[in-house]
mmCIF file of C-alpha atoms in Angstrom:
data_model
loop_
_atom_site.group_PDB
_atom_site.id
_atom_site.type_symbol
_atom_site.label_atom_id
_atom_site.label_comp_id
_atom_site.label_asym_id
_atom_site.label_seq_id
_atom_site.Cartn_x
_atom_site.Cartn_y
_atom_site.Cartn_z
ATOM 1 C CA MET A 1 -69.926 -94.332 141.664
ATOM 2 C CA MET A 2 -72.728 -96.881 141.940
ATOM 3 C CA LYS A 3 -74.483 -94.855 144.660
ATOM 4 C CA SER A 4 -74.519 -91.782 142.424
ATOM 5 C CA ARG A 5 -76.135 -93.692 139.577
ATOM 6 C CA VAL A 6 -78.858 -95.141 141.788
ATOM 7 C CA LEU A 7 -79.568 -91.743 143.341
ATOM 8 C CA ALA A 8 -79.724 -90.129 139.914
ATOM 9 C CA ILE A 9 -82.154 -92.779 138.648
ATOM 10 C CA GLY A 10 -84.310 -92.306 141.760
ATOM 11 C CA VAL A 11 -84.421 -88.556 141.206
ATOM 12 C CA VAL A 12 -85.293 -89.017 137.533
ATOM 13 C CA LEU A 13 -88.071 -91.484 138.427
ATOM 14 C CA LEU A 14 -89.498 -89.185 141.083
ATOM 15 C CA THR A 15 -89.409 -86.262 138.692
ATOM 16 C CA ALA A 16 -91.001 -88.308 135.925
ATOM 17 C CA CYS A 17 -93.727 -89.615 138.214
ATOM 18 C CA GLY A 18 -94.406 -86.218 139.765
ATOM 19 C CA GLY A 19 -94.522 -84.454 136.423
ATOM 20 C CA GLY A 20 -97.044 -86.900 135.004
ATOM 21 C CA THR A 21 -99.698 -86.603 137.681
ATOM 22 C CA SER A 22 -103.118 -85.445 136.658
ATOM 23 C CA GLU A 23 -104.020 -83.175 139.554
ATOM 24 C CA PRO A 24 -107.215 -81.226 139.059
ATOM 25 C CA ALA A 25 -106.938 -77.627 138.029
ATOM 26 C CA SER A 26 -107.011 -75.153 140.870
ATOM 27 C CA THR A 27 -109.890 -72.753 141.259
ATOM 28 C CA GLY A 28 -108.416 -70.651 144.015
ATOM 29 C CA THR A 29 -106.970 -70.768 147.491
ATOM 30 C CA SER A 30 -108.470 -72.716 150.342
ATOM 31 C CA THR A 31 -109.428 -71.237 153.661
ATOM 32 C CA SER A 32 -106.229 -72.679 155.112
ATOM 33 C CA GLY A 33 -103.814 -71.710 152.371
ATOM 34 C CA ALA A 34 -103.688 -74.961 150.374
ATOM 35 C CA GLU A 35 -104.825 -75.334 146.790
ATOM 36 C CA ALA A 36 -108.594 -75.592 146.337
ATOM 37 C CA ALA A 37 -110.228 -78.460 144.489
ATOM 38 C CA THR A 38 -111.769 -78.416 141.022
ATOM 39 C CA THR A 39 -115.232 -77.112 140.250
ATOM 40 C CA GLN A 40 -116.503 -80.610 139.442
ATOM 41 C CA THR A 41 -117.888 -83.122 141.937
ATOM 42 C CA SER A 42 -116.446 -86.607 141.509
ATOM 43 C CA GLY A 43 -115.400 -89.543 143.633
ATOM 44 C CA THR A 44 -113.715 -92.931 143.608
ATOM 45 C CA LEU A 45 -114.303 -95.597 146.244
ATOM 46 C CA THR A 46 -112.600 -98.991 146.574
ATOM 47 C CA ILE A 47 -113.638 -101.585 149.120
ATOM 48 C CA ALA A 48 -111.396 -104.650 149.403
ATOM 49 C CA GLY A 49 -112.542 -107.685 151.329
ATOM 50 C CA GLU A 50 -113.360 -111.269 150.458
ATOM 51 C CA GLY A 51 -113.146 -111.812 146.720
ATOM 52 C CA LEU A 52 -112.026 -109.080 144.368
ATOM 53 C CA PRO A 53 -112.035 -105.410 145.358
ATOM 54 C CA ARG A 54 -115.235 -103.588 144.528
ATOM 55 C CA ASN A 55 -114.862 -100.231 142.792
ATOM 56 C CA TYR A 56 -117.378 -97.394 142.718
ATOM 57 C CA ASP A 57 -116.861 -94.084 140.976
ATOM 58 C CA GLY A 58 -118.242 -91.288 138.919
ATOM 59 C CA GLN A 59 -119.295 -87.700 138.729
ATOM 60 C CA VAL A 60 -122.076 -86.362 140.903
ATOM 61 C CA ALA A 61 -125.204 -88.466 140.359
ATOM 62 C CA ALA A 62 -127.458 -86.268 138.183
ATOM 63 C CA ASP A 63 -130.626 -87.164 140.097
ATOM 64 C CA TYR A 64 -128.978 -86.122 143.361
ATOM 65 C CA ALA A 65 -127.002 -83.004 142.369
ATOM 66 C CA ASP A 66 -129.397 -80.691 144.215
ATOM 67 C CA LEU A 67 -129.065 -82.802 147.396
ATOM 68 C CA ILE A 68 -125.370 -82.066 147.918
ATOM 69 C CA GLN A 69 -124.842 -80.563 151.353
ATOM 70 C CA LEU A 70 -121.664 -78.965 152.631
ATOM 71 C CA ASP A 71 -121.304 -77.192 155.951
ATOM 72 C CA VAL A 72 -117.625 -76.268 156.326
ATOM 73 C CA GLU A 73 -118.040 -75.027 159.911
ATOM 74 C CA GLN A 74 -119.779 -78.197 161.146
ATOM 75 C CA GLY A 75 -117.693 -80.659 159.114
ATOM 76 C CA ARG A 76 -120.831 -82.010 157.443
ATOM 77 C CA LEU A 77 -120.938 -83.320 153.892
ATOM 78 C CA VAL A 78 -123.520 -85.306 151.932
ATOM 79 C CA ALA A 79 -122.945 -86.225 148.275
ATOM 80 C CA TYR A 80 -123.874 -88.965 145.820
ATOM 81 C CA PHE A 81 -121.618 -90.188 143.014
ATOM 82 C CA GLY A 82 -121.965 -92.254 139.847
ATOM 83 C CA SER A 83 -124.941 -94.216 138.601
ATOM 84 C CA GLY A 84 -126.201 -97.766 138.421
ATOM 85 C CA PRO A 85 -124.438 -100.512 140.378
ATOM 86 C CA THR A 86 -121.242 -98.458 140.834
ATOM 87 C CA ALA A 87 -123.026 -95.502 142.477
ATOM 88 C CA PHE A 88 -122.250 -94.528 146.056
ATOM 89 C CA GLY A 89 -123.276 -91.919 148.582
ATOM 90 C CA LEU A 90 -121.045 -90.331 151.205
ATOM 91 C CA THR A 91 -122.071 -88.723 154.490
ATOM 92 C CA LEU A 92 -119.557 -87.109 156.848
ATOM 93 C CA ASN A 93 -120.521 -85.751 160.268
ATOM 94 C CA LEU A 94 -117.259 -84.680 161.852
ATOM 95 C CA GLY A 95 -118.617 -82.196 164.384
ATOM 96 C CA THR A 96 -115.556 -80.033 163.764
ATOM 97 C CA PRO A 97 -114.816 -77.592 160.910
ATOM 98 C CA PHE A 98 -113.267 -78.869 157.705
ATOM 99 C CA THR A 99 -109.637 -77.752 157.690
ATOM 100 C CA VAL A 100 -106.730 -78.952 155.605
ATOM 101 C CA GLY A 101 -105.007 -81.771 157.444
ATOM 102 C CA GLU A 102 -105.467 -85.248 158.863
ATOM 103 C CA LEU A 103 -108.152 -86.441 161.250
ATOM 104 C CA ALA A 104 -108.892 -89.855 162.794
ATOM 105 C CA VAL A 105 -112.494 -90.964 162.216
ATOM 106 C CA SER A 106 -114.493 -93.681 163.937
ATOM 107 C CA THR A 107 -117.910 -95.315 163.856
ATOM 108 C CA GLY A 108 -120.714 -92.870 163.179
ATOM 109 C CA SER A 109 -118.781 -90.042 161.591
ATOM 110 C CA VAL A 110 -118.512 -91.559 158.078
ATOM 111 C CA VAL A 111 -121.280 -93.512 156.335
ATOM 112 C CA ILE A 112 -121.233 -94.780 152.755
ATOM 113 C CA GLU A 113 -124.227 -96.078 150.818
ATOM 114 C CA LEU A 114 -123.668 -98.392 147.862
ATOM 115 C CA GLY A 115 -125.529 -99.471 144.760
ATOM 116 C CA GLU A 116 -128.040 -98.160 142.294
ATOM 117 C CA SER A 117 -130.598 -97.160 144.936
ATOM 118 C CA PHE A 118 -127.983 -96.686 147.695
ATOM 119 C CA GLU A 119 -129.485 -99.637 149.559
ATOM 120 C CA GLN A 120 -126.336 -101.045 151.200
ATOM 121 C CA ARG A 121 -125.100 -98.990 154.145
ATOM 122 C CA VAL A 122 -121.415 -99.222 155.057
ATOM 123 C CA ASP A 123 -120.139 -97.589 158.255
ATOM 124 C CA VAL A 124 -116.480 -96.668 158.545
ATOM 125 C CA GLN A 125 -115.381 -98.300 161.795
ATOM 126 C CA ASP A 126 -111.986 -96.599 161.946
ATOM 127 C CA GLY A 127 -109.950 -94.581 159.530
ATOM 128 C CA ARG A 128 -107.798 -91.641 158.595
ATOM 129 C CA LEU A 129 -109.420 -88.738 156.782
ATOM 130 C CA VAL A 130 -107.171 -86.262 155.012
ATOM 131 C CA VAL A 131 -108.808 -83.013 153.957
ATOM 132 C CA GLN A 132 -106.587 -81.968 151.059
ATOM 133 C CA ALA A 133 -108.333 -78.697 150.216
ATOM 134 C CA VAL A 134 -111.293 -76.719 151.426
ATOM 135 C CA ASP A 135 -112.677 -73.428 150.158
ATOM 136 C CA ALA A 136 -115.685 -71.992 151.987
ATOM 137 C CA ASP A 137 -116.214 -69.311 149.327
ATOM 138 C CA THR A 138 -116.593 -71.771 146.442
ATOM 139 C CA ARG A 139 -118.128 -74.429 148.764
ATOM 140 C CA THR A 140 -115.505 -76.969 147.716
ATOM 141 C CA VAL A 141 -113.765 -79.752 149.610
ATOM 142 C CA ARG A 142 -111.286 -82.387 148.403
ATOM 143 C CA LEU A 143 -110.553 -85.355 150.645
ATOM 144 C CA HIS A 144 -108.947 -88.786 150.952
ATOM 145 C CA LEU A 145 -110.062 -91.510 153.344
ATOM 146 C CA GLU A 146 -108.476 -94.831 154.251
ATOM 147 C CA GLY A 147 -109.731 -97.219 156.884
ATOM 148 C CA HIS A 148 -111.896 -100.208 157.688
ATOM 149 C CA THR A 149 -115.624 -100.704 157.427
ATOM 150 C CA PHE A 150 -118.364 -102.738 159.012
ATOM 151 C CA VAL A 151 -121.088 -103.828 156.627
ATOM 152 C CA GLU A 152 -124.461 -103.292 158.293
ATOM 153 C CA ALA A 153 -125.506 -106.920 157.808
ATOM 154 C CA GLY A 154 -122.699 -108.042 160.127
ATOM 155 C CA GLY A 155 -120.060 -108.714 157.501
ATOM 156 C CA LEU A 156 -116.361 -108.763 158.267
ATOM 157 C CA PRO A 157 -114.396 -105.502 158.358
ATOM 158 C CA GLU A 158 -113.127 -104.533 154.925
ATOM 159 C CA ALA A 159 -110.415 -102.126 153.800
ATOM 160 C CA ILE A 160 -111.681 -98.922 152.225
ATOM 161 C CA ALA A 161 -110.068 -96.143 150.189
ATOM 162 C CA LEU A 162 -111.924 -93.067 148.994
ATOM 163 C CA ASP A 163 -110.945 -89.951 147.045
ATOM 164 C CA ALA A 164 -113.573 -87.297 146.470
ATOM 165 C CA THR A 165 -113.951 -83.727 145.338
ATOM 166 C CA VAL A 166 -117.273 -82.116 146.200
ATOM 167 C CA VAL A 167 -118.529 -78.744 145.050
ATOM 168 C CA ALA A 168 -121.819 -77.861 146.721
ATOM 169 C CA PRO A 169 -124.261 -75.562 144.960
ATOM 170 C CA ALA A 170 -124.568 -72.081 146.432
ATOM 171 C CA ARG A 171 -127.341 -71.710 148.967
ATOM 172 C CA PRO A 172 -130.284 -69.557 147.864
#
């Protein structure tokens, strides 16, 4: 009888947690059959190292909206998020097409720039990139990244977590 109660509570908790998520609205179907991301560019980045974690987030940086680059076939993405001291830029050079799924990344393929003028460069030394949705027609990609970084100035590796949705403007 006790096992049944615990199982029932677990199911209720999972249902309650799952039902309360705030997933972005879908705009269509991705090129690989998964749900596409929203039509709004936004990102959240957390770097945890010495001291408290540092958080960066926001919508696409207004001054940089026209600089968003997305090449689904080459696995290339450039986007800037937020403003002021919590702004960050993201550059991916995967050399392989964006497809829904998981991919190991190493030094050189992911670079993050931090701060108001994007002056601090952070290279992802190793990590796991999960492309959650990609839609070549709407030029949209949604991804999650976890891994470790090397700060350019020779700092110690730090843990990194990133969630981003990028919608690139249509090419003229």
